[in-house]
Amino acid sequence: MTSGIIYDPSYLMHEQSPTHPERRERLSYTLDQLEEEGIFDIPEIKLIRPKPARRDDVLLVHSLEYLKFLEESSINGGIIDADTYVPKNLIHDALLAAGGAICAADAVVNQQVKNAFVLSRPPGHHAGRSNGAGFCYLNNIAIMTRYLQRRGLRRIMIVDWDAHHGNGTEEIFYDDPTVLFCSVHQYPFYPGSGRIEDIGIREGKGYNINLPIPAGSSDKVYRYLLEELIIPLAEEYMPDLIAISAGQDNHFSDPLTGLALTAQGYARLMQEICIIADSICYGRIIAVLEGGYSVEGGLPYTNLGLIAAMAGMDISNIREPEGYQKLLLQSVSEDAFPKVVKMVADLKEKLTSHWYFLNRSY
Amino acid sequence: MFTGLDIGGTNTDIAIIDSEIKTHKIPNTSGLSTALKKAGSSGRLVVSTSQPLNEILTGPQFNIRTITIPGPGLVYSGAIKGAVSHRGDIIEPIDTEEVKSLFKGPHPYAVAISGKFSVRNNSLEEQVCDVVSEYLDPEQIAVSSHIGALNFPARIKTTQINARIKPKVNALNNLIREVNADFFYVTSTGGLTSPDRALQNPSLLYHSSPATVANGAYYLTRNENCLVLDIGGTTTELIPIAHGKPIFEDVIIDGFKTLIKSVKTVSIPYGGDSCIRETLCPFRAGNARSFGGGEPTLTDALNVSGARIGDDDRSHVIDKKIADNIVEQYLITVSSAVKKFKPGIIIGTGYLAHYLLSEISERAKTTGIVPEHAGSANAVGAAVSRISILGYFHVDTEKKRMTMNGKEYPYYATSDDEELLAHAKNIIRDVARADGAPEEDVEDVMIQFFSSYEVVRGWKVAAKITDILLSIAPGISVEAA
Ligand SMILES: [Zn+2]
C-alpha cells in the first residue's frame, strides 16, 4: 500500500519575521530534494493536498478564548513570546497546517494510504491548550489525535522525537490514558520541561514518558531508547495508530540544537517504527513535521530518508557526505551513552507499577 | 529564404519558402545527401529528424554505460563517489581512480553521466566527463546538466537516450554542415535548436514530427483552434491545437519517465502504406504498389476506388468491392476517433489528405480543410519555426554564483527580483541570438517558474536564493510570418 505526503505550496507562506529561523526554506529545500529524487513519480507515493482545519476540530484541543486570540491578532499582528510572533493572516496558515494533519488522519483511516507524512508549517508541539509558544500556535498533532479518536480509534501513541520537549502535547494529554505520549529530547534545553519524573496524573499516570538525553547523543543512543523502551511500550500499549512529532532538529548539522543523529539514524528509526506498526496497528503511522532547521545541511535528505523508510524503499544510501564527516565527529559525545543508560534505569523504576514489561524477570 | 526538410519513413519532404512555397519529395532510397543538395545552400535550413532518431530508439540495444553521482538519497545503479548539495555546493569530491577503474574492461558504445543537482552545479559531471574523455570520443559521452530540469531518475533516463542517439546526431551535423552551415533542428516541442545545443541534449530532437506538422498546419491555414489530421505512410496522427498551440506531455520510454516534452497526439496505426492482407493491416510491408511496392496497400485501394495516386495502373490487383471495403474500414476508424475531439474544424495534412479528408469530415460531422502544400506541411512547419530555449537559472547571493543549466555565468550582484529576472532574460536572449535567432523572436521570454527566498543564519539574512525557469517558447518565426 502507498504512503501519503501531505503538502501544499501555501505551507511556504507563513513567515513570522524576515529573519526568523522557522522559515519557508525548511520546506522548499526538502521539496527540491523530493522533486530531484522523482519521489512524486513513484507509484508508492501519493501527494495529498490539505484542507484547512475547521474551528470545531481545533476546539477539540484548544480553548475558545485562545482560538479567538489567534483569530483577532491575525488581523493586525501580535506577540506570544520572544521567539513567537503572530504575523498577519497567521490563522489561515495555522489552520492549514492543522488541516494537513486531519487530511492525513482521513487518508489513513479511509485506507487510501497506509501511512502519511505531513510536510506542514508552522509546527505545533509547544502549543498548549490555551497558549502558543516556541514557533507553535495550534498543536497539530494533538488536534489530529483527538480527531482520530472521534473517528473511532481508541488509543494513540505519540512519539515526539523533536530535539525540544513537546511540552504543549504533554500538557494536553497529561491526565489521559488513551494517549501514550513519549518524548525524546535534548535536556537541559528549551523549553526546560521534560523530566523523567513527569509521568502523568490521575488516570493518565504512567502514560506520559519523557526521555531527556544530553547534547552529543548519537544514533546509538536513539537505537538504545527504541529497543529498551519505545518498542516494548508500543507492544504493551497496542495503540491503534502511532503518531510521530517528527522534528528533524536532532540532525548533527542543525544549527539550533546539540544532538548528533545522522540521516541514516533517522531513517532506521522510522524503519523500526514501521515494523512495529505493521505488527500492532496495521502499519498505521502519521508523521507530522515539527522542527528541523538545518536548511543548508542535512534536512532535505533526512526528510527524504523518512519518506523512503515509510514507503518501504531502500534506505541504504541515506548517508552523510564526506564534507560533513568532520562536523559529525565533533558533534558526537562519547559521554552521552552512559548517561542515557543511567537515565533509562531511573525512568524504568518510576514506571514499574504501570507497565508489565518492566516487571518481566527474563 | 526559409527551407524546411523533414526526413520521414519513406520520403524526405522539402519546402522552400520565398515569395512563394515550393515543395519536393525525395525518396529516402536516393540518400540524404541528394535531398540536402535539392534543399540548396542559400538561406536558413531547418531539419526535422525524428524518423532516423526514433529508429535508433526502437532498434537494437547498444551497450550504454551509466555513471551516476547520487550523493545522499535514494539508491541508483552505476553510482560513484561524489555529491552536490541542494544548494549547488560540492559536499563530496569524486574519486578519479574509481572512474578510471570503470574502463579497465572493454569500452562501451557510449557513456551517460548524471549527477544529482547537477543543474545547480555541473562541475562534478564535467570532472567525470574529463576522465571518461581519456577513453572515448566526445560524441560518445552525454552529461545530464544540459537537460536543465530537476528530477534525477528522469534525467538519468534522458541522458541514457542522449548517449544512444548522440553519435547519430553528430554524424548528421557533419553531413548537413557540408551543404549548409546555417542550419537548425526542430525539437519535439516545435522550436528550433542549434546543432551544438542538439549535440548537448540530443533528446530535444526526439519525436519532432507532430510538432512540425502542427506548426505547418497553423502556418498554412492560420487556424488557432482545430484538429490536425496528419495522414502519413504508417500512421494517422490526430493533433489537437488550442490557441495556436498543440498540447505537450512528458515522454515515457521503456516505462520510464523522461524529461522530454512532446506534442500530445492520438495515433491510429493505419496510413497510406498499411498493407492489405484480407483486411487492412496495422503495419507496413513495403511501398504501395503504385510507388513500386509488391503488396497492395491503402493507397492502392484508393486507386482502385477511383483515385490516381502514383502509377495507379499497378494498383489494380484487388477487387473493387474489397478496395471499397478497405477504404470504408479506414474511414470509420479515423472518423470515430475524430468525433471524440468534437472539433469545429479539421485540417488535413500528409499526401493522402486530399483524397480522404472530405469523407472523414463528413462522417465526423465537421468541416475539413486541406490547404495547399498539405502534403508537405511537415517540411513547411520546419521551415517557418523559430528558435526556442529553456533555461534553468539558480542564483545564490552568498556564494556569488549564477548558473544556467548548471553552467556558471558571471555573477550579477542584485537583491532585487525584477532586476535579476531582467538580467536572466537577457542571458537567455543572448544565447538565442548567438544561435541565430532574429531580434523579434527573442523579445518574448516566458517565466515558467520563479521562486526566491532569503537564507537566515543566526537571525540574520545570510543569502538570497533564486530559482528561475525561463523559456523562449516555440512557434512561428516572426521573419517567416
Ligand atoms: Zn524542535
XYZ file of N, CA, C and O in Angstrom, chain A residues 18-21 23-25 28-29 32-33 35-38 41 295-297 300-301 304 308 313-314 316-319 321-324, chain B residues 70-76 81-82 86-87 91-93 116-117 120 150-153 155 257 451-457 459 461 465:
264
model
N 11.216 38.549 8.788
C 12.139 38.216 7.693
C 13.383 37.430 8.111
O 14.043 36.829 7.269
N 13.722 37.421 9.399
C 14.934 36.689 9.792
C 14.654 35.554 10.763
O 15.555 35.026 11.397
N 13.400 35.173 10.935
C 13.077 34.118 11.895
C 13.525 32.748 11.366
O 13.329 32.451 10.188
N 14.137 31.909 12.240
C 14.656 30.618 11.740
C 13.570 29.627 11.321
O 13.855 28.694 10.556
N 11.353 29.053 8.961
C 11.042 29.745 7.726
C 10.859 28.813 6.540
O 11.119 27.626 6.625
N 10.436 29.413 5.448
C 9.945 28.619 4.332
C 10.974 27.683 3.717
O 10.626 26.601 3.264
N 12.260 28.071 3.710
C 13.195 27.183 3.003
C 13.404 25.870 3.732
O 13.939 24.931 3.150
N 11.124 24.348 1.377
C 11.467 24.470 -0.057
C 12.589 23.525 -0.425
O 12.555 22.869 -1.460
N 13.623 23.473 0.427
C 14.759 22.623 0.110
C 14.390 21.151 0.164
O 14.872 20.343 -0.627
N 12.682 20.495 -2.967
C 13.678 20.382 -4.037
C 14.243 18.967 -4.071
O 14.398 18.370 -5.130
N 14.589 18.453 -2.894
C 15.181 17.120 -2.836
C 14.172 16.072 -3.308
O 14.514 15.189 -4.096
N 11.686 16.496 -5.317
C 11.480 16.659 -6.760
C 12.661 16.068 -7.530
O 12.488 15.354 -8.511
N 13.883 16.376 -7.043
C 15.076 15.865 -7.717
C 15.132 14.339 -7.666
O 15.624 13.702 -8.587
N 14.608 13.744 -6.582
C 14.628 12.273 -6.481
C 13.454 11.644 -7.231
O 13.302 10.430 -7.218
N 12.602 12.453 -7.840
C 11.469 11.904 -8.588
C 10.433 11.222 -7.707
O 9.700 10.334 -8.155
N 6.824 10.675 -8.776
C 6.552 9.771 -9.901
C 6.462 8.324 -9.434
O 6.152 7.435 -10.226
N 18.617 23.868 7.202
C 18.210 24.013 5.807
C 19.399 23.965 4.865
O 19.275 23.640 3.703
N 20.563 24.312 5.379
C 21.730 24.296 4.497
C 22.463 22.967 4.569
O 23.360 22.712 3.812
N 22.124 22.134 5.549
C 22.837 20.878 5.730
C 21.966 19.678 5.413
O 21.533 19.491 4.283
N 17.126 18.275 4.013
C 16.433 17.724 2.837
C 16.567 16.203 2.709
O 15.573 15.510 2.514
N 17.792 15.674 2.839
C 17.891 14.220 2.657
C 17.478 13.456 3.899
O 17.207 12.256 3.827
N 13.803 13.154 3.244
C 13.691 12.142 2.180
C 13.830 10.735 2.767
O 13.070 9.827 2.426
N 11.281 7.692 2.485
C 11.704 6.433 1.860
C 11.437 5.262 2.800
O 10.953 4.204 2.382
N 11.063 1.795 0.917
C 12.120 1.834 -0.090
C 13.485 1.571 0.555
O 13.625 1.616 1.775
N 14.461 1.335 -0.313
C 15.828 1.067 0.145
C 16.426 2.350 0.747
O 16.511 3.371 0.075
N 19.539 2.420 2.158
C 20.971 2.211 2.407
C 21.834 3.390 1.943
O 22.952 3.553 2.405
N 21.322 4.204 1.031
C 22.117 5.345 0.560
C 21.718 6.662 1.221
O 22.133 7.733 0.798
N 20.898 6.596 2.267
C 20.623 7.790 3.068
C 21.844 7.922 3.987
O 21.967 7.234 4.990
N 22.767 8.766 3.596
C 24.064 8.801 4.260
C 24.537 10.240 4.367
O 23.912 11.144 3.826
N 27.467 13.018 3.450
C 28.564 13.196 2.506
C 29.882 13.421 3.249
O 29.895 13.801 4.424
N 30.965 13.172 2.513
C 32.299 13.292 3.104
C 32.520 14.669 3.754
O 33.106 14.777 4.821
N 32.008 15.705 3.100
C 32.228 17.070 3.580
C 31.643 17.352 4.964
O 31.990 18.356 5.584
N 30.741 16.472 5.446
C 30.133 16.708 6.764
C 30.725 15.824 7.850
O 30.330 15.922 9.009
N 25.064 10.103 -7.180
C 23.834 10.411 -6.448
C 24.037 11.131 -5.109
O 23.125 11.783 -4.640
N 25.204 11.000 -4.482
C 25.344 11.580 -3.152
C 24.305 10.984 -2.211
O 23.780 9.908 -2.475
N 23.950 11.675 -1.100
C 22.965 11.120 -0.172
C 21.577 11.087 -0.799
O 21.199 12.017 -1.497
N 20.840 9.992 -0.552
C 19.472 9.925 -1.068
C 19.075 8.516 -1.425
O 19.506 7.562 -0.780
N 18.280 8.365 -2.461
C 17.799 7.055 -2.868
C 18.921 6.298 -3.581
O 19.978 6.844 -3.859
N 18.654 5.025 -3.849
C 19.666 4.148 -4.437
C 19.557 4.180 -5.969
O 18.460 4.055 -6.511
N 20.668 4.396 -6.632
C 20.695 4.425 -8.105
C 21.820 3.520 -8.583
O 22.880 3.465 -7.949
N 31.359 7.792 -6.133
C 31.522 8.757 -5.058
C 31.321 10.183 -5.578
O 31.560 10.453 -6.763
N 30.933 11.077 -4.680
C 30.750 12.476 -5.063
C 29.353 12.954 -4.720
O 28.417 12.152 -4.706
N 21.819 20.357 -2.376
C 20.643 21.017 -2.963
C 20.912 22.481 -3.255
O 20.218 23.098 -4.025
N 21.946 23.040 -2.607
C 22.263 24.443 -2.866
C 23.317 24.604 -3.949
O 23.758 25.712 -4.240
N 29.826 18.815 -1.810
C 29.984 18.368 -0.431
C 30.710 17.031 -0.368
O 30.908 16.480 0.703
N 31.103 16.508 -1.528
C 31.927 15.295 -1.574
C 32.583 15.268 -2.951
O 31.885 15.360 -3.956
N 33.914 15.177 -2.997
C 34.571 15.166 -4.313
C 34.435 13.808 -4.990
O 34.113 12.820 -4.333
N 23.360 14.111 -9.273
C 22.227 14.735 -8.594
C 22.516 16.229 -8.407
O 23.633 16.595 -8.083
N 21.531 17.039 -8.605
C 21.617 18.502 -8.508
C 22.669 19.097 -9.461
O 23.166 20.195 -9.234
N 22.316 22.536 -10.763
C 22.705 23.667 -9.918
C 24.217 23.822 -9.843
O 24.712 24.838 -9.357
N 15.103 19.654 -12.717
C 15.210 18.722 -11.598
C 14.431 17.459 -11.955
O 13.502 17.499 -12.740
N 14.757 16.372 -11.359
C 14.190 15.018 -11.464
C 15.300 14.093 -11.939
O 15.451 13.796 -13.120
N 16.069 13.658 -10.944
C 17.270 12.867 -11.201
C 16.980 11.564 -11.963
O 17.623 11.313 -12.987
N 16.006 10.729 -11.517
C 15.774 9.492 -12.279
C 15.388 9.771 -13.735
O 15.869 9.080 -14.645
N 16.245 12.381 -15.414
C 17.427 12.913 -16.090
C 18.392 11.786 -16.447
O 19.023 11.801 -17.507
N 9.833 7.558 -17.033
C 9.589 8.958 -17.336
C 10.903 9.605 -17.787
O 11.958 9.340 -17.231
N 11.066 31.439 -8.068
C 10.991 31.280 -6.624
C 12.231 31.915 -6.019
O 13.339 31.720 -6.510
N 12.029 32.716 -4.992
C 13.160 33.419 -4.413
C 12.944 33.558 -2.912
O 11.830 33.836 -2.472
N 13.989 33.312 -2.132
C 13.829 33.478 -0.684
C 15.171 33.702 -0.032
O 16.224 33.442 -0.608
N 15.098 34.213 1.211
C 16.320 34.529 1.926
C 16.720 33.392 2.849
O 15.877 32.758 3.463
N 18.012 33.130 2.932
C 18.535 32.144 3.869
C 18.906 32.897 5.142
O 19.595 33.914 5.081
N 18.430 32.387 6.273
C 18.684 33.075 7.532
C 19.607 32.226 8.385
O 19.404 31.024 8.529
N 20.643 32.840 8.909
C 21.552 32.129 9.798
C 21.745 33.000 11.012
O 22.107 34.169 10.879
N 19.585 34.393 12.965
C 18.642 35.527 12.926
C 19.108 36.636 11.982
O 18.690 37.789 12.089
N 19.952 37.654 7.741
C 19.845 37.217 6.351
C 21.249 36.971 5.814
O 22.072 37.885 5.778
N 18.415 33.091 -2.324
C 18.466 32.026 -3.322
C 17.305 32.222 -4.285
O 16.174 32.422 -3.861
